[in-house]
Coordinates of N, CA and C in Angstrom, one line a residue:
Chain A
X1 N -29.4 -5.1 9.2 CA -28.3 -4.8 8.3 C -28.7 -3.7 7.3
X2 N -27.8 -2.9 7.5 CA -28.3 -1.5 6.8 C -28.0 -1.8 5.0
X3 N -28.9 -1.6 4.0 CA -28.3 -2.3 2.8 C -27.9 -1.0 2.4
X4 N -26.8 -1.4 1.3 CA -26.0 -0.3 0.7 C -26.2 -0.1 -0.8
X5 N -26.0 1.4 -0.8 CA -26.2 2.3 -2.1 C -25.4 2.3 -2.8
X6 N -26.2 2.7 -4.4 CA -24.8 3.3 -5.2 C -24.4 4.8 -5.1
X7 N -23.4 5.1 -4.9 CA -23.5 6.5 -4.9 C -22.3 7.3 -6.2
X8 N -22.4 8.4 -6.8 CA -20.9 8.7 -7.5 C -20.5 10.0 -6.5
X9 N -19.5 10.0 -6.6 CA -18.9 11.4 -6.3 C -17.9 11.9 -7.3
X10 N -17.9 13.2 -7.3 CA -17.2 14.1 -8.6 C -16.2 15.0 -7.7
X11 N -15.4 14.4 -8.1 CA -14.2 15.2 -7.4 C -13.1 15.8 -8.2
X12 N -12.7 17.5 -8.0 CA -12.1 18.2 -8.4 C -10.8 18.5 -8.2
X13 N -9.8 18.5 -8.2 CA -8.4 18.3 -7.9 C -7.8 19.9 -8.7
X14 N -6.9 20.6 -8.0 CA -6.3 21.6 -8.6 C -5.4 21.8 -7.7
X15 N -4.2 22.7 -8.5 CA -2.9 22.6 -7.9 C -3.4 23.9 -7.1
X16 N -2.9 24.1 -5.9 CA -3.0 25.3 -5.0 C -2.4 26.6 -5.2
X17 N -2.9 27.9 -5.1 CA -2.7 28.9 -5.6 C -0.8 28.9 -5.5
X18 N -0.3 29.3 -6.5 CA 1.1 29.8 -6.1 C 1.8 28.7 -7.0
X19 N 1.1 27.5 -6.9 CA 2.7 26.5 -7.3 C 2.3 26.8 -9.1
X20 N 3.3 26.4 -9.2 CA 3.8 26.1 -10.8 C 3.3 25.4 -11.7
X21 N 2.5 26.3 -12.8 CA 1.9 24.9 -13.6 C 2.3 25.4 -14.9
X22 N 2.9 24.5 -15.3 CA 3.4 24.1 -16.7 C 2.1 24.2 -17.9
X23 N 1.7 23.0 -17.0 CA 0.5 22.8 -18.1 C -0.3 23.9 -18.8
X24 N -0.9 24.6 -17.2 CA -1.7 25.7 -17.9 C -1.0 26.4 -18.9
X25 N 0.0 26.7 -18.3 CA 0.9 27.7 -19.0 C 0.9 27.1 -20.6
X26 N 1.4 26.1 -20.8 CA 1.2 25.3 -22.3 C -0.3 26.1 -22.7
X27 N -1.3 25.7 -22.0 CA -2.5 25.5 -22.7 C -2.7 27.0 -23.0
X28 N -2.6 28.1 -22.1 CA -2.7 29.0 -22.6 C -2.1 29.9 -23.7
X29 N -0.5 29.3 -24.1 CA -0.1 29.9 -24.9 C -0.6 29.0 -26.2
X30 N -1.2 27.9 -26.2 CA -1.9 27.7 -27.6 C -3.0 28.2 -27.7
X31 N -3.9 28.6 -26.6 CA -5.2 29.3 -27.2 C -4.4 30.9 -27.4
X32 N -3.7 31.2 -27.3 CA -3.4 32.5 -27.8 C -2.9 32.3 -29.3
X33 N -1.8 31.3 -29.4 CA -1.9 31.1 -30.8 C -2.8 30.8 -31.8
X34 N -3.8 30.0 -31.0 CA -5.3 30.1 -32.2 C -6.0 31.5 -32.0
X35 N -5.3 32.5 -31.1 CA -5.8 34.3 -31.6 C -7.0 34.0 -30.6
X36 N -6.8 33.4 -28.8 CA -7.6 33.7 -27.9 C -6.9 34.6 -27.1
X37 N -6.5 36.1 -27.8 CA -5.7 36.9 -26.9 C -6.4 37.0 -25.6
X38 N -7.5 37.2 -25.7 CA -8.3 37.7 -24.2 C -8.1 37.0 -23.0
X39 N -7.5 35.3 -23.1 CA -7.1 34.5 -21.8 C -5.9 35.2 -21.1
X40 N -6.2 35.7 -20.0 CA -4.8 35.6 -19.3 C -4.2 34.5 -18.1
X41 N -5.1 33.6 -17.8 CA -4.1 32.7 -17.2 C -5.3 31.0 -17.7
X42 N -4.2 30.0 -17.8 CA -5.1 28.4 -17.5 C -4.5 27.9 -16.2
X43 N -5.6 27.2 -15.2 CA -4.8 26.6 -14.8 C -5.5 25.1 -14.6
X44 N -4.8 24.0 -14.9 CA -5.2 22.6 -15.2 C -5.2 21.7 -14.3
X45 N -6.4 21.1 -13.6 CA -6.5 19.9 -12.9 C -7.0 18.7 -13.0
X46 N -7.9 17.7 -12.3 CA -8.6 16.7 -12.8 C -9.4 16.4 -12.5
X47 N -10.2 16.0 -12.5 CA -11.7 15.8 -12.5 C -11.9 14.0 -12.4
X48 N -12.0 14.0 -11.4 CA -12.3 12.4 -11.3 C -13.5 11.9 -10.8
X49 N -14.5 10.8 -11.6 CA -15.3 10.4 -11.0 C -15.1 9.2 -10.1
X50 N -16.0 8.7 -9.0 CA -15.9 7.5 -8.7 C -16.9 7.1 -8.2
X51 N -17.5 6.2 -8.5 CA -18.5 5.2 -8.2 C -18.2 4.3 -7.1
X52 N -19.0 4.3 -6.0 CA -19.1 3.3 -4.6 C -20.4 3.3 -4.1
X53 N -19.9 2.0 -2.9 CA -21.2 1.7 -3.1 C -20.8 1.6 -1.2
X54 N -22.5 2.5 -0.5 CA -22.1 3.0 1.3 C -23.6 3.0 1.5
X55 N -23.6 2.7 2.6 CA -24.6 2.7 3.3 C -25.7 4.0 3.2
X56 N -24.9 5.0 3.3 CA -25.7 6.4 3.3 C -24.7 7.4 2.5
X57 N -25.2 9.1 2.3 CA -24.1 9.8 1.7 C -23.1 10.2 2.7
X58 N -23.3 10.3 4.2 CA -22.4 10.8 5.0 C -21.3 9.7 5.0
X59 N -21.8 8.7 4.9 CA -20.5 7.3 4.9 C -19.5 7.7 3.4
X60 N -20.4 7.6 2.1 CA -19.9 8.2 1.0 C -18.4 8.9 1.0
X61 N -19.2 9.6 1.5 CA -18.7 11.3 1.8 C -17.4 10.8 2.5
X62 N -17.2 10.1 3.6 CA -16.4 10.1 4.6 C -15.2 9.0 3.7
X63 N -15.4 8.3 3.3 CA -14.9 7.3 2.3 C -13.9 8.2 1.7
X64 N -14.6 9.1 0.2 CA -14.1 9.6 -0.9 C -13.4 10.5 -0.1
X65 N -13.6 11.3 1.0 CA -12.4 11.9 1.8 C -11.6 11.0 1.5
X66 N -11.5 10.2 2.6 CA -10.0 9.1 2.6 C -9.4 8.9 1.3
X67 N -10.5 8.7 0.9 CA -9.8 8.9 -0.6 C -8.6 9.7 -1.3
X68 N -9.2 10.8 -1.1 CA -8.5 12.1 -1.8 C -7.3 12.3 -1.0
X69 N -7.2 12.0 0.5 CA -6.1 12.6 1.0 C -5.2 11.4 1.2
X70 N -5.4 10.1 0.6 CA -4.2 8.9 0.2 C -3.8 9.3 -1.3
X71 N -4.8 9.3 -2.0 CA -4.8 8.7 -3.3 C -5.2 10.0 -3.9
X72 N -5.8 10.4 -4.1 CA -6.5 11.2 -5.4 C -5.9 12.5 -6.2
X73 N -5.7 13.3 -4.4 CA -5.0 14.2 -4.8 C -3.8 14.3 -3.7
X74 N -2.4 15.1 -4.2 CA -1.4 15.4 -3.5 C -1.6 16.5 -2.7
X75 N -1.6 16.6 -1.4 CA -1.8 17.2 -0.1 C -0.6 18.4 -0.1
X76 N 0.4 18.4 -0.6 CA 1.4 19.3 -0.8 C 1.1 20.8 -1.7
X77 N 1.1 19.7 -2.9 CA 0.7 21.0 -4.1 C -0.8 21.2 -4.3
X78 N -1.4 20.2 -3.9 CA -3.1 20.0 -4.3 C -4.2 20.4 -3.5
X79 N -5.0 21.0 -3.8 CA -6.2 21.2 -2.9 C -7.5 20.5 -3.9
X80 N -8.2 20.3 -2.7 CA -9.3 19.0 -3.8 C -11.0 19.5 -2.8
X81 N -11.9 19.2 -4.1 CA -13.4 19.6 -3.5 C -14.2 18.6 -4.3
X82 N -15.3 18.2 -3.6 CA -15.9 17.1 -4.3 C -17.3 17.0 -3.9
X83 N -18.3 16.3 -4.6 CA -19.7 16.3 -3.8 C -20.2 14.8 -4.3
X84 N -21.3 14.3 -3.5 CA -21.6 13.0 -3.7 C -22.9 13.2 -4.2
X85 N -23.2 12.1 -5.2 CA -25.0 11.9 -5.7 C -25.1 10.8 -5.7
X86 N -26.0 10.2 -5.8 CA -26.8 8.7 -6.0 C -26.2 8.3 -7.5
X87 N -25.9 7.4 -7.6 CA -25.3 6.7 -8.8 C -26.7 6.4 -9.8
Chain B
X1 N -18.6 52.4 -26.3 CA -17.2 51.1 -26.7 C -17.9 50.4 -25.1
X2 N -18.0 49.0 -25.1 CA -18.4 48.3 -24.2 C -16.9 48.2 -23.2
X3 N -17.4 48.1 -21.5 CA -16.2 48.0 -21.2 C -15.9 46.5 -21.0
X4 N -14.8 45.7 -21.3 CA -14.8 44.3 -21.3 C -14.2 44.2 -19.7
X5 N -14.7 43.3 -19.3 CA -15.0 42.3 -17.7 C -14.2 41.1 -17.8
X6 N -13.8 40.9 -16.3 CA -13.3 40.0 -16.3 C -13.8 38.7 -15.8
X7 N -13.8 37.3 -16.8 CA -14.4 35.8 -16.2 C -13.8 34.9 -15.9
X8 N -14.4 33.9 -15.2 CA -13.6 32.7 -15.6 C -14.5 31.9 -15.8
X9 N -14.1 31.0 -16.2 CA -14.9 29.8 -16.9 C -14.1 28.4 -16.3
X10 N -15.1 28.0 -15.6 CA -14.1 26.6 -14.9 C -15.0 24.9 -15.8
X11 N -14.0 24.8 -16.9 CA -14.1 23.7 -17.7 C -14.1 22.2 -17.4
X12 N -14.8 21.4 -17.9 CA -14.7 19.9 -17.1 C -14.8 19.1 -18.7
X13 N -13.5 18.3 -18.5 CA -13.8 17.3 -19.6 C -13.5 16.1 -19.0
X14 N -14.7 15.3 -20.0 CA -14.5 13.6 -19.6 C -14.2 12.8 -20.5
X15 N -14.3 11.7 -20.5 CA -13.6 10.7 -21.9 C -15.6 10.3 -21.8
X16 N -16.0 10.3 -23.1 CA -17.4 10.2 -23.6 C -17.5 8.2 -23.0
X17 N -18.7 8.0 -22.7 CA -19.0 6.8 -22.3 C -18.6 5.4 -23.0
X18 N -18.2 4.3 -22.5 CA -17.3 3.6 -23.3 C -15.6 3.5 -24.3
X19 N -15.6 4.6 -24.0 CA -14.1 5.0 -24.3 C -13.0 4.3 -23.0
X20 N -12.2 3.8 -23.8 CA -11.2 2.7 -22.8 C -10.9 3.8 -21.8
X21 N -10.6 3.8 -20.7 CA -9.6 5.1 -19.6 C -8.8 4.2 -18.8
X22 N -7.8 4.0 -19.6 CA -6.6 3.3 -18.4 C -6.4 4.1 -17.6
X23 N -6.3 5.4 -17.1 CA -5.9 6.1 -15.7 C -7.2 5.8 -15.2
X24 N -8.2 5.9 -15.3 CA -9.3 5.4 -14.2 C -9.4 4.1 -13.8
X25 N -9.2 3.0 -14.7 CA -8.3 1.8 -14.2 C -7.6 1.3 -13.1
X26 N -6.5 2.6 -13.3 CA -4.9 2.3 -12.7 C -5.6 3.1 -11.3
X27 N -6.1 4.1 -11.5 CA -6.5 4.6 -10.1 C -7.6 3.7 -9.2
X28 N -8.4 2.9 -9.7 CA -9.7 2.0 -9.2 C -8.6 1.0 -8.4
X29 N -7.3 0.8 -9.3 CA -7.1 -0.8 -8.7 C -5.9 -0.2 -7.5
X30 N -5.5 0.7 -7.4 CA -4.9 1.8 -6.7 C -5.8 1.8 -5.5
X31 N -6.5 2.4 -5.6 CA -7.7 2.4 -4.5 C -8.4 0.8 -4.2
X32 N -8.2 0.0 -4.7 CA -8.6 -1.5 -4.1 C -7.3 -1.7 -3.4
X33 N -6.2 -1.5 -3.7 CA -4.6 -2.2 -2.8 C -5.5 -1.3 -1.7
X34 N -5.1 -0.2 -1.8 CA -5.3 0.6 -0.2 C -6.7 0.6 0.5
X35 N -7.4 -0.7 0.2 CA -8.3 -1.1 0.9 C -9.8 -0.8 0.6
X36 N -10.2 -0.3 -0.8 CA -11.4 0.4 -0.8 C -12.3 -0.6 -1.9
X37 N -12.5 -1.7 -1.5 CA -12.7 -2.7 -2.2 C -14.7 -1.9 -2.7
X38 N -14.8 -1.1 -2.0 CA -16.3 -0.6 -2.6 C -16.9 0.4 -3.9
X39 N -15.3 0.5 -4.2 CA -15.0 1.5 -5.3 C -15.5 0.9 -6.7
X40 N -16.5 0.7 -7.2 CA -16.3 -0.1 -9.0 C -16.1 0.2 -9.9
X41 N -16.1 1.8 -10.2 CA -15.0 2.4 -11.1 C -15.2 3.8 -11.5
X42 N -13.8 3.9 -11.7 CA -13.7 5.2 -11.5 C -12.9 5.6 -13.3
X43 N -12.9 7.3 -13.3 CA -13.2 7.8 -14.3 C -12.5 9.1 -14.1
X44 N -11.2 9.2 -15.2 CA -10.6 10.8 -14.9 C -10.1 11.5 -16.1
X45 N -10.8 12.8 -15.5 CA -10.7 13.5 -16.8 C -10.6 15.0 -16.4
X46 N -10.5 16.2 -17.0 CA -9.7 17.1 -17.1 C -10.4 18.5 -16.3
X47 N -10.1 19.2 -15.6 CA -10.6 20.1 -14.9 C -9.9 21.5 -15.1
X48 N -10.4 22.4 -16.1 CA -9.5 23.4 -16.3 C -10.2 25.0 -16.1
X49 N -9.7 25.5 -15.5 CA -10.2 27.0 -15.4 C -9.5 27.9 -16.4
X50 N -10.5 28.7 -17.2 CA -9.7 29.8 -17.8 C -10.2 31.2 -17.3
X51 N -9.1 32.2 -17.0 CA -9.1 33.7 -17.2 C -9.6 34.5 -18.1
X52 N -10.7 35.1 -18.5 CA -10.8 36.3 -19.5 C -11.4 37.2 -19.7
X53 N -11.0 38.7 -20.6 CA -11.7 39.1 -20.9 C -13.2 38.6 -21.8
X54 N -14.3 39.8 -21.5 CA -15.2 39.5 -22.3 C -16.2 40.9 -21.7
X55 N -17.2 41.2 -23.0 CA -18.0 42.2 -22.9 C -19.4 41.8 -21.9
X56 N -19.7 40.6 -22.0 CA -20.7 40.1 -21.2 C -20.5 38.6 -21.1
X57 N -21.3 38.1 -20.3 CA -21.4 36.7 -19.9 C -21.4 35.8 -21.4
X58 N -22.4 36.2 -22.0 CA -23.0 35.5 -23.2 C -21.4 35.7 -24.3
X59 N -20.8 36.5 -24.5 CA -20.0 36.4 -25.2 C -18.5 35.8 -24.6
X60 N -18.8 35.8 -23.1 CA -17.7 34.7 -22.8 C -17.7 33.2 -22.6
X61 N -18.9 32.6 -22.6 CA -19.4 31.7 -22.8 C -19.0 31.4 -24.5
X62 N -19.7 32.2 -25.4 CA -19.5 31.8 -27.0 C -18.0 31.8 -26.8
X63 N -16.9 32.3 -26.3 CA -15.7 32.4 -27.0 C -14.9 30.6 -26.2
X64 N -15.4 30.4 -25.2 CA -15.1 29.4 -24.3 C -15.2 28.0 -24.7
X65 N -16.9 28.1 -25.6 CA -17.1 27.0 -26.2 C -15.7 26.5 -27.4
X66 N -16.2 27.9 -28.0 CA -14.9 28.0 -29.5 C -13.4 27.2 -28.7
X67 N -13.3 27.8 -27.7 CA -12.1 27.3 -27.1 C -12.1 25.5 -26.7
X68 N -13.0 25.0 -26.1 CA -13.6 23.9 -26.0 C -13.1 22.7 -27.3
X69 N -14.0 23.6 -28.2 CA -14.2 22.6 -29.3 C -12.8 22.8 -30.3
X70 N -12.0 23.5 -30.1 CA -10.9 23.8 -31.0 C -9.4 23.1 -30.2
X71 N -9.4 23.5 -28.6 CA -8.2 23.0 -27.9 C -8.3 22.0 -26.9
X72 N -9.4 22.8 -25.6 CA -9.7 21.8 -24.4 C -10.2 20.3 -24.7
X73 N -11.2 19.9 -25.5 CA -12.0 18.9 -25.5 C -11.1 18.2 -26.9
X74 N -10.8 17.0 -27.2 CA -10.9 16.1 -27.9 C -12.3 15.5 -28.7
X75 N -13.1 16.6 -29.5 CA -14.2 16.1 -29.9 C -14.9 14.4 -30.2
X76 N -13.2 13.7 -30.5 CA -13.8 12.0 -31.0 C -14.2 11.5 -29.6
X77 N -13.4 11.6 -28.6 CA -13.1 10.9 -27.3 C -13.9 11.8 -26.2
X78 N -14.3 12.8 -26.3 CA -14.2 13.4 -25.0 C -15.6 14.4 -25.1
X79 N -16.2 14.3 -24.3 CA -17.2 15.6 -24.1 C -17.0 16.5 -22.9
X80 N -17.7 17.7 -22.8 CA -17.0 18.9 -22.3 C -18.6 19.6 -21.8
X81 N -18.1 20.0 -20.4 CA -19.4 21.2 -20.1 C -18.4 21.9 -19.1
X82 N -19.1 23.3 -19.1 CA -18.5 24.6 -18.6 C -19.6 25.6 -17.9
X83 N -19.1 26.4 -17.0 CA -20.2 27.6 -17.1 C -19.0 28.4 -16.4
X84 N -19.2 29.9 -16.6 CA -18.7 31.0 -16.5 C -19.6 31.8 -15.7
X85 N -18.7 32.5 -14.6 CA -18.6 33.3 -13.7 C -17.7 34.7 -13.7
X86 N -18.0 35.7 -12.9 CA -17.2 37.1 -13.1 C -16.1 36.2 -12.6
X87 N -15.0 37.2 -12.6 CA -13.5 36.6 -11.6 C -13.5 37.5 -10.7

């Protein structure tokens, strides 16, 4: 019986080039109002950690996939990158 | 006159350790309905890229932080790391 690890993975989530983000847009026009003329674009996504627990990191790995393309991130507007380490 | 370059700086904020995170909650128990009972918790927080000018690395890093600690990051709740690259 193979015993199982902790592992985290750090996963990145961002809207894919082209669509529409509000947000950034927000964010950037307040750093310009605090006088950060030099920004010309934000663009905002999420950052999610998750802690599990797999036999090895290729299992990990294979997991936090499934992950991301049910749950994590939206497959339409979103493109997502992530890496695994030992917890 | 230095010629100013263009960077980005791809920001990561998290909610500082022990701080309540109901969205990492709501996404853990999210991820247990759809079967990932190996998950024990998860953790989300903000992933933001900015655009900018700057005369060198070092001075887009200094202006990034300023940006950090004035807009991106919630100093009570949240800590923040960055590094910057040409664009």
């Amino acid at each position: 019986m193979t015993s199982e690890k902790a592992w985290r993975a750090d996963v990145y989530v961002a809207l894919k080039a082209g669509v529409n983000d509000p947000q950034g847009l927000a964010v950037r026009d307040g750093l310009h109002r605090l006088g950060y003329d030099e920004v010309s674009q934000v663009r905002v996504g999420r950052y999610i950690q998750v802690w599990l627990e797999a036999p090895d990191e290729e299992a990990a790995a294979a997991r936090v996939r499934e992950m991301c393309e049910r749950l994590l991130a939206n497959p339409v507007i979103e493109e997502y990158r992530f890496h695994v380490v030992r917890a």
